[in-house]
Coordinates of C-alpha atoms and ligand atoms in Angstrom, one line a residue:
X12 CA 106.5 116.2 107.2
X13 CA 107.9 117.4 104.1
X14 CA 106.2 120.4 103.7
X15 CA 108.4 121.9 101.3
X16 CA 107.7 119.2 98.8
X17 CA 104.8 119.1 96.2
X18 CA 102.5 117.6 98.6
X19 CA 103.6 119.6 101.5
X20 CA 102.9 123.1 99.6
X21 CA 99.4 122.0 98.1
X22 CA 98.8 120.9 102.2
X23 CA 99.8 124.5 103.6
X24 CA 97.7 126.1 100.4
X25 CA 94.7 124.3 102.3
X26 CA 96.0 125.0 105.9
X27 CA 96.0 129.2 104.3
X28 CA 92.6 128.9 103.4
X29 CA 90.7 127.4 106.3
X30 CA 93.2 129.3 109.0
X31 CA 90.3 128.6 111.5
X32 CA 90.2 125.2 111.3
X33 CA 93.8 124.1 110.9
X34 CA 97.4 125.4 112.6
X35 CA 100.9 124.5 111.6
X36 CA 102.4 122.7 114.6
X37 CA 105.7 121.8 112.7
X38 CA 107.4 121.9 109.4
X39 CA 110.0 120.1 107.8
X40 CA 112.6 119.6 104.7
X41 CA 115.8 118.2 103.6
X42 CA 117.3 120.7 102.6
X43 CA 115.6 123.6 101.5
X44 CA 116.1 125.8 104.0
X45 CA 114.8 129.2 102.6
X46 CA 111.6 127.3 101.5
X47 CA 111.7 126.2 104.9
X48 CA 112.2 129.7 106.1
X49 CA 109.6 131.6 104.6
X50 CA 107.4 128.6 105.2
X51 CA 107.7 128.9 108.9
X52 CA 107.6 133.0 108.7
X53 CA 103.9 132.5 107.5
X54 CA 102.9 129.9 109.5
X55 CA 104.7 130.4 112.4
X56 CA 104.3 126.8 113.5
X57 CA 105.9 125.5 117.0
X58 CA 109.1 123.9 115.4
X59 CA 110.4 123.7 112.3
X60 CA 113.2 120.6 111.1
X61 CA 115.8 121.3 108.5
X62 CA 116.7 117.0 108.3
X63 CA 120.2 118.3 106.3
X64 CA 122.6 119.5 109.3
X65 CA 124.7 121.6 107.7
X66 CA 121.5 124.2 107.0
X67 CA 120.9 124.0 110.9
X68 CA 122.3 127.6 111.3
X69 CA 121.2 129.1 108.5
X70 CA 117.9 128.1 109.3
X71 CA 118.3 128.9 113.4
X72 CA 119.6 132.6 112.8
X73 CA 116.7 133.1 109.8
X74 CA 114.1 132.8 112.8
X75 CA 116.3 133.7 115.5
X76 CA 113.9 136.4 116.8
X77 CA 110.5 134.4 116.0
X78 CA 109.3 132.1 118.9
X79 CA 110.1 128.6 116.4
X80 CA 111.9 126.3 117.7
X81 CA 114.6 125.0 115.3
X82 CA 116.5 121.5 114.9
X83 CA 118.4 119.3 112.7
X84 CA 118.9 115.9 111.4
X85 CA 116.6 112.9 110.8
X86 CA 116.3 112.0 114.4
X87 CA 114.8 115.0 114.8
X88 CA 112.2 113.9 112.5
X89 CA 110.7 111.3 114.8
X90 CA 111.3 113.4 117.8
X91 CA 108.9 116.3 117.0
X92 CA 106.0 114.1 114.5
X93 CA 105.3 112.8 118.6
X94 CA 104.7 116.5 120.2
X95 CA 101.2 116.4 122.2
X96 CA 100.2 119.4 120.5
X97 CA 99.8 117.4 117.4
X98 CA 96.4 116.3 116.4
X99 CA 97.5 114.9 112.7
X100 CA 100.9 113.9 111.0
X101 CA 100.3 114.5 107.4
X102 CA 103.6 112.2 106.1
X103 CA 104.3 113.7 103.0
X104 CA 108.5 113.1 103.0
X105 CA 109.2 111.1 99.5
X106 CA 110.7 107.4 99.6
X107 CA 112.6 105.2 102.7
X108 CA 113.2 108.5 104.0
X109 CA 109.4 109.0 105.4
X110 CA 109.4 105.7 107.0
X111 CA 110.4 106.3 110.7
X112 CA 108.8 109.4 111.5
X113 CA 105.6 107.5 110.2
X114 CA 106.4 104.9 112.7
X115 CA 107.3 107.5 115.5
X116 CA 103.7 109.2 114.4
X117 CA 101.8 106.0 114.9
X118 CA 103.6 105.1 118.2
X119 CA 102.6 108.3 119.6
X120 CA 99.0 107.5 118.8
X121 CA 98.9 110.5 116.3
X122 CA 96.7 110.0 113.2
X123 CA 98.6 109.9 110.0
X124 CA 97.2 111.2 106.3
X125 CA 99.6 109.1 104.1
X126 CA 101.2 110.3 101.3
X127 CA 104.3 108.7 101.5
X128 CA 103.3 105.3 100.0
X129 CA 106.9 104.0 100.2
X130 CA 106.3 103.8 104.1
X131 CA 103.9 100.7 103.2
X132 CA 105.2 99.1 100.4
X133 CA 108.5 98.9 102.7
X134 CA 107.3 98.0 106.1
X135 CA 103.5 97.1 105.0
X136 CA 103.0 94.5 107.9
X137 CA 104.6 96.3 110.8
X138 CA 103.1 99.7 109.9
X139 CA 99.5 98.7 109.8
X140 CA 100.2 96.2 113.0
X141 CA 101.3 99.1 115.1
X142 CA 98.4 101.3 113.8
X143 CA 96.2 98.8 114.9
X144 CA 97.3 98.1 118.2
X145 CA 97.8 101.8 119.3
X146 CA 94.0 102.4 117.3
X147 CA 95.8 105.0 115.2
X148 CA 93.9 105.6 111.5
X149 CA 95.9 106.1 108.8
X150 CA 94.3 108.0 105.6
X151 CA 95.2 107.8 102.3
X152 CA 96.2 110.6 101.1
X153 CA 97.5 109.1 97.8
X154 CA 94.5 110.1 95.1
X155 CA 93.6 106.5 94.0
X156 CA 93.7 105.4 97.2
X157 CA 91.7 108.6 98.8
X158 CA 89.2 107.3 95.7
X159 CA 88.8 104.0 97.2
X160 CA 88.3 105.5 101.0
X161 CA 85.3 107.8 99.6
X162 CA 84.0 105.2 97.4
X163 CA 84.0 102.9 101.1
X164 CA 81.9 105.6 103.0
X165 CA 79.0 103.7 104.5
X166 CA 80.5 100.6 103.0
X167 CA 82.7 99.4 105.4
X168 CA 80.5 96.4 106.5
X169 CA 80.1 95.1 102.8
X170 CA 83.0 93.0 101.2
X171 CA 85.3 94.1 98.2
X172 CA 85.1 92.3 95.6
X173 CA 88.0 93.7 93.5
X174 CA 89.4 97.1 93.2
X175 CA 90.3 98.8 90.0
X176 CA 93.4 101.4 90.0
X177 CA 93.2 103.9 87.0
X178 CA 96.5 104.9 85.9
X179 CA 97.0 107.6 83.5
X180 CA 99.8 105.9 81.4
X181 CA 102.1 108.8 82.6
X182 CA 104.1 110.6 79.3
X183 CA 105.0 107.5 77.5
X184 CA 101.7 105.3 77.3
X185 CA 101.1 103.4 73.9
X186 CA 105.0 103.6 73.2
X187 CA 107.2 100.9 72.5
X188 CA 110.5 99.9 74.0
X189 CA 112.5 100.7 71.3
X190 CA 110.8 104.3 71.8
X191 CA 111.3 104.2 75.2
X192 CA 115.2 103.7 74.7
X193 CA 115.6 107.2 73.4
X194 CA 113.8 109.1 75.8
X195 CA 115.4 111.5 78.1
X196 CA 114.4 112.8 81.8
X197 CA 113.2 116.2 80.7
X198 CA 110.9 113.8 78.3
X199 CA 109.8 111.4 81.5
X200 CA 109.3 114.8 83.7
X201 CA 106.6 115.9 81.8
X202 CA 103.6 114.3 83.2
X203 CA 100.1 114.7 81.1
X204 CA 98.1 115.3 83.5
X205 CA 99.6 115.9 87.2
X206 CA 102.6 118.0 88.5
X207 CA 104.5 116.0 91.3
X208 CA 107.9 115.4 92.4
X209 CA 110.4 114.7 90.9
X210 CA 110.8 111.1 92.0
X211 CA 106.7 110.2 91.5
X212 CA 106.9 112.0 88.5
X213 CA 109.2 109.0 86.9
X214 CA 107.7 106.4 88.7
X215 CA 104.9 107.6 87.0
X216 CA 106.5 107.4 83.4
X217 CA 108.2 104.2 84.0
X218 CA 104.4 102.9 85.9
X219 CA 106.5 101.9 88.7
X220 CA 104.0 104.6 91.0
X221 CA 101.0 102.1 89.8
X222 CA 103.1 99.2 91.0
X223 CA 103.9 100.7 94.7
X224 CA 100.3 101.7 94.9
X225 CA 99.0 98.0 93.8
X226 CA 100.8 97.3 97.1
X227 CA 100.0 100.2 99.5
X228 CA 96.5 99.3 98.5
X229 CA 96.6 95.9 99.6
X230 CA 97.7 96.7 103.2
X231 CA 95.2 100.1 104.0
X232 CA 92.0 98.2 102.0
X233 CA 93.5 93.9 103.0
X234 CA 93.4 93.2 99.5
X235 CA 94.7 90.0 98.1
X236 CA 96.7 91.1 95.2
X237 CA 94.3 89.5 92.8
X238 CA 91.7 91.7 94.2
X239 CA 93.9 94.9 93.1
X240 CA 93.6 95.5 89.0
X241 CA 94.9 98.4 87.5
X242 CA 93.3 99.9 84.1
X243 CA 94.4 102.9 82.1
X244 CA 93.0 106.2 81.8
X245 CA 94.7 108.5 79.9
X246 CA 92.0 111.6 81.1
X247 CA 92.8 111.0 85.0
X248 CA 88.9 112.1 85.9
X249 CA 88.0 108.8 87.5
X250 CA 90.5 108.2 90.5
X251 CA 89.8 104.7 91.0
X252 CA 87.1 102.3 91.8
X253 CA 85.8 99.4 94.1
X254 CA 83.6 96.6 93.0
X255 CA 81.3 94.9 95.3
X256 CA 79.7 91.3 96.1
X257 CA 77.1 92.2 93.9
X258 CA 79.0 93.4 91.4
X259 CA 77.8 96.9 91.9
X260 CA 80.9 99.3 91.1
X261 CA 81.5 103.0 92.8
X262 CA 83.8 106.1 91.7
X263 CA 85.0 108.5 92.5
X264 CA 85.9 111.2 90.2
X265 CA 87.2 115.1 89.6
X266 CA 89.7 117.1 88.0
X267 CA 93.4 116.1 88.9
X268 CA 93.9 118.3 91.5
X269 CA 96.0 116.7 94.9
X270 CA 94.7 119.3 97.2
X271 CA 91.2 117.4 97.4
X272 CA 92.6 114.0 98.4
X273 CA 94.8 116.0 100.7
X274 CA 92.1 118.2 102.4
X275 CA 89.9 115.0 102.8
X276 CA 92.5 113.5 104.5
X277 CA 92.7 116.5 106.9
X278 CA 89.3 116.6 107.9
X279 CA 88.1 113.2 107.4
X280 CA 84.9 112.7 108.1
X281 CA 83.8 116.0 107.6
X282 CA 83.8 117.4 103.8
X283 CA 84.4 121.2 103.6
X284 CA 83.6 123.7 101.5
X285 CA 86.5 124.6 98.8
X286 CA 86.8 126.6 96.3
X287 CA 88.9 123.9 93.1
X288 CA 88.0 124.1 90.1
X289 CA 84.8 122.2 89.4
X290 CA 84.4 119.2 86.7
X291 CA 82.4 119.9 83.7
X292 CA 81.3 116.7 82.0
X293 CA 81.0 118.0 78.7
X294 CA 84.6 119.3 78.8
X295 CA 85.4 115.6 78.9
X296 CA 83.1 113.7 76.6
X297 CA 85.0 110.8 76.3
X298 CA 86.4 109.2 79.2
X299 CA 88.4 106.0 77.9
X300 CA 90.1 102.9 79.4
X301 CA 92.8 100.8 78.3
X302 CA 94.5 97.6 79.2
X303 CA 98.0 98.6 81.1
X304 CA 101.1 97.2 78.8
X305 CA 102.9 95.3 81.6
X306 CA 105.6 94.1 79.0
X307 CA 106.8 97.6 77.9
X308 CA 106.9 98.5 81.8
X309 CA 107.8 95.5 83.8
X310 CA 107.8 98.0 86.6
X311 CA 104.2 96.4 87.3
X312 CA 104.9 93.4 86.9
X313 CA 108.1 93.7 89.5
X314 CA 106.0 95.4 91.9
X315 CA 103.3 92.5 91.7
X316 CA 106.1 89.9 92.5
X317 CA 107.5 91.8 95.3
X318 CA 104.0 91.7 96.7
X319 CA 103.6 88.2 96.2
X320 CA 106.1 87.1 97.5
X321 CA 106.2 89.6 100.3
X322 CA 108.9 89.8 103.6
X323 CA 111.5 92.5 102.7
X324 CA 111.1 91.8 98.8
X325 CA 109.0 94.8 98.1
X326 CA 111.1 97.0 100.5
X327 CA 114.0 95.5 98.4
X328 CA 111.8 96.8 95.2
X329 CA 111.7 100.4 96.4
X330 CA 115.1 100.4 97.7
X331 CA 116.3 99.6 93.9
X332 CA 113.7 101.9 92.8
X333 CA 115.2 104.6 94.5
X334 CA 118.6 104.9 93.4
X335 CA 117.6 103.9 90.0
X336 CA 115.5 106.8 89.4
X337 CA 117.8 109.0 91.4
X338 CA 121.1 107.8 89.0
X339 CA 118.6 108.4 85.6
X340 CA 117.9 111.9 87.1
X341 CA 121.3 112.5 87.2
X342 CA 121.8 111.4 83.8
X343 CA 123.7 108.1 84.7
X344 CA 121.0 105.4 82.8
X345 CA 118.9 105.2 80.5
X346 CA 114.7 105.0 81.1
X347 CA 115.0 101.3 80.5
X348 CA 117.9 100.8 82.8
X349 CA 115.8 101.2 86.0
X350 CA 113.4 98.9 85.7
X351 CA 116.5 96.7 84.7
X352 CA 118.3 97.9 88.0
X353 CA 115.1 96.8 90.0
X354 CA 114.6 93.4 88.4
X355 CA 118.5 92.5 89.1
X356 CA 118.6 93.8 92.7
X357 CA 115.2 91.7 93.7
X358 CA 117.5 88.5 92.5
X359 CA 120.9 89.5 94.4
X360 CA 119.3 90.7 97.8
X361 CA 119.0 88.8 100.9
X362 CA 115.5 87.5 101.5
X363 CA 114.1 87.8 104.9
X364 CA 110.6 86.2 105.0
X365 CA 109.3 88.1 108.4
X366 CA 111.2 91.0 108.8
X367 CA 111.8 93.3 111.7
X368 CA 112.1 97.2 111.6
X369 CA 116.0 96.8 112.1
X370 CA 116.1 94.1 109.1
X371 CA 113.7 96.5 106.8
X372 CA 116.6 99.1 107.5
X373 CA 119.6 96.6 106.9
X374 CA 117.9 95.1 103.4
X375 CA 117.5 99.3 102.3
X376 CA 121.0 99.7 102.9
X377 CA 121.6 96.3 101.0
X378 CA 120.0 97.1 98.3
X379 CA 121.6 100.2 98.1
X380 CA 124.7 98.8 97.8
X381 CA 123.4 96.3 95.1
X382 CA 121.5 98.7 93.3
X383 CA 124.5 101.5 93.1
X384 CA 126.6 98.9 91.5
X385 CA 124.8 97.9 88.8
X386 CA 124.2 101.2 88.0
X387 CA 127.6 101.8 87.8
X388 CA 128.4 99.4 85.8
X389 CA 125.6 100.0 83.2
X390 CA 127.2 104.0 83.3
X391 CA 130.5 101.9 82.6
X392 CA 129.1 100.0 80.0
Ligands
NDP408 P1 108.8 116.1 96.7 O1 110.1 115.6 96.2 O2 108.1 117.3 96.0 O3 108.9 116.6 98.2 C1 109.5 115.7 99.1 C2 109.6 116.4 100.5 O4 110.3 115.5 101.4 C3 110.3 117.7 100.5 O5 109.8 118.5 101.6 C4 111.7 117.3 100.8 O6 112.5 118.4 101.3 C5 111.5 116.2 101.8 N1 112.6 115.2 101.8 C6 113.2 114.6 100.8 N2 114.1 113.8 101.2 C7 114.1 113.8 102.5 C8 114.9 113.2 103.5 N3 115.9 112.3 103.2 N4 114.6 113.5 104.8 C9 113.7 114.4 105.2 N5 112.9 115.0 104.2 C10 113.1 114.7 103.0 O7 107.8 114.9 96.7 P2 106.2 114.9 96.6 O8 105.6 115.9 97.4 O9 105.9 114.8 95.1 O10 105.9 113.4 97.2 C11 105.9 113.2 98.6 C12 105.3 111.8 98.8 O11 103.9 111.8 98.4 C13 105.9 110.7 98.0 O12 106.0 109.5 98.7 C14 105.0 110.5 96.8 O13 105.0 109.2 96.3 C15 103.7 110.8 97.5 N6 102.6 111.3 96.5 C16 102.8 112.5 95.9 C17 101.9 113.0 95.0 C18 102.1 114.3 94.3 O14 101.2 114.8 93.6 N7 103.2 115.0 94.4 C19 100.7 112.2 94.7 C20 100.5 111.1 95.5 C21 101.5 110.6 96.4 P3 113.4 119.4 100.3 O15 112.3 120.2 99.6 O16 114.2 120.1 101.2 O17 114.1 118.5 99.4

């Protein structure tokens, strides 16, 4: 899902090199359609899903004499993620939007390698539930979170003490606000150390990305938040730690590289062989760790409350997120304004303390609402 993405190309570079191990069953994008295309021209997977409609023939006459079955629209999405010829789901649509298919995934017992993190800061409770009760596993996909899974391998009988997220800082770590005030998208699209989408790449810069994945980690690990810490480190070599009872504290580590979280994810538990670009330790001999600066970016600090004080609060935090990062792509606020957006749409939406999937949908489309009009006003302002 999402295979035109970031994620979704690095996957299919994997799927290309172990073509006896792994087969496309579907493919899927918004609205890229001649991605899409050449996508499902390689692969030649059972169905491909274009989710905007209006590519729907564009798409259906490109493969018009290939044996790929084509559809549309986002209910499409959760039709084909539950085809029996699917062994794994690897969710990898960004924001709300991945949400139901992962849902649809889980219901029809289908594993799920998790990249869209959104899926469980949203709908945390209900996601994991479900998984759960229908004995689906869900991987993490997510590298930090992939970091924590290796680092658990043989572990899983011994208690967590505390886990440590490392964050890189994103393009903007050790600036100030009055910096930050200046700075421009090209400026917060240039990541140090990872390329990404678009919408993780600002997360990233604004270190709302660490927030969302202080949550996601406390539903796939059940961590209480004060279990999750979060460190910077600018070199991104260490992807994240775990601390045990007896204070004993495992890494895992490696060259930024998303295909490795994404192939463990695949294969899980097997490790096989690949050909990445191996770390050299002298290449890096200093490896350093800072305290994150939650007052320059409250973003962590509004992620930590959503998770606190949990029900649809932190699917009102991503909703918010969303279309603030989406209106400072398009050049309608400032850096600063987002996290500004997020904090002011947490105090105006409704709060629903145990929230259904059809409440999780009305409080997105809430928040929306909300969030769009403050941004508005600030472009009026
Ligand atoms: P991209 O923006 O690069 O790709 C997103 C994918 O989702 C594309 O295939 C896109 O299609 C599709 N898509 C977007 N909107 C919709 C929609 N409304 N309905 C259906 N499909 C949609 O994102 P990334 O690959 O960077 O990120 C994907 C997820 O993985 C995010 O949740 C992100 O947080 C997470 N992640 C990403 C990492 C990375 O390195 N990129 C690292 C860790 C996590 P189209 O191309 O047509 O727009």
């Amino acid at each position: 899902m999402g295979s035109t993405g970031s994620i979704g190309t690095q996957a299919l570079e994997i799927v290309r090199a172990n073509p006896e191990r792994l087969q496309v069953e579907v493919l899927t994008a918004q609205n890229n359609a001649d991605l899409l295309i050449k996508q499902a021209l390689e692969f030649e997977p059972n169905a491909v899903v274009i989710a905007d409609k209006a590519k729907y023939q564009y798409v259906k006459d490109a493969l018009d004499k290939h044996d790929i079955k084509v559809f549309a629209g986002a209910d499409a999405l959760t039709q084909v993620v539950q085809m029996d010829t699917i062994d794994i789901v690897l969710a990898a649509i960004v924001g709300f939007a991945g949400l139901k298919s992962t849902i649809a995934a889980i219901e029809a017992g289908k594993p799920v390698a998790l990249a869209n993190k959104e899926t469980l800061v949203v709908a945390g409770a209900l996601v994991t539930n479900l998984a759960k009760e229908k004995g689906v596993n869900i991987f993490p996909v997510d590298s930090e979170h992939s970091a924590i899974f290796q680092c658990l391998a043989g572990e899983f009988h011994n208690k967590i003490e505390k886990i440590i997220l490392t964050a890189s800082g994103g393009p903007f770590r050790g600036k100030d606000k009055k910096f930050l005030s200046t700075v421009t998208k090209e400026n917060a699209l240039k990541h140090p150390n990872w390329t990404m989408g678009a919408k993780i790449t600002i997360d990233s810069a604004t270190m709302m990305n660490k927030g969302l994945e202080i949550i996601e980690a406390g539903w796939l690990f059940s961590l209480k938040p004060e279990q999750i810490e979060v460190i910077i480190h600018p070199q991104s070599i260490v992807h994240s730690l775990v601390q045990f009872e007896d204070g004993s504290i495992k890494a895992q580590l490696g060259l930024p590289d998303m295909r490795l979280p994404i192939q463990y994810a695949l294969f899980y538990p097997q490790r096989v062989p690949s050909t990445f670009t191996r770390f050299d330790f002298t290449s890096y001999p200093n490896l350093s760790f800072e305290k994150a600066d939650a007052e320059t970016f409250p973003a962590l600090s509004l992620a930590r409350e959503a998770m606190n004080k949990g029900g649809n609060l932190p699917c009102v935090l991503n909703a918010a997120n969303e279309v603030a990062v989406g209106a400072f792509l398009n050049d309608e606020i400032s850096f600063l304004d987002i996290a500004d957006v997020v904090e002011k749409s947490m105090q105006k939406a409704s709060f629903i303390a145990k929230p259904s999937l059809e409440d999780y949908t009305k409080s997105d489309e809430e928040t929306r609402k909300i969030a769009s009009v403050l941004t508005t006003n600030k472009v009026r302002a």
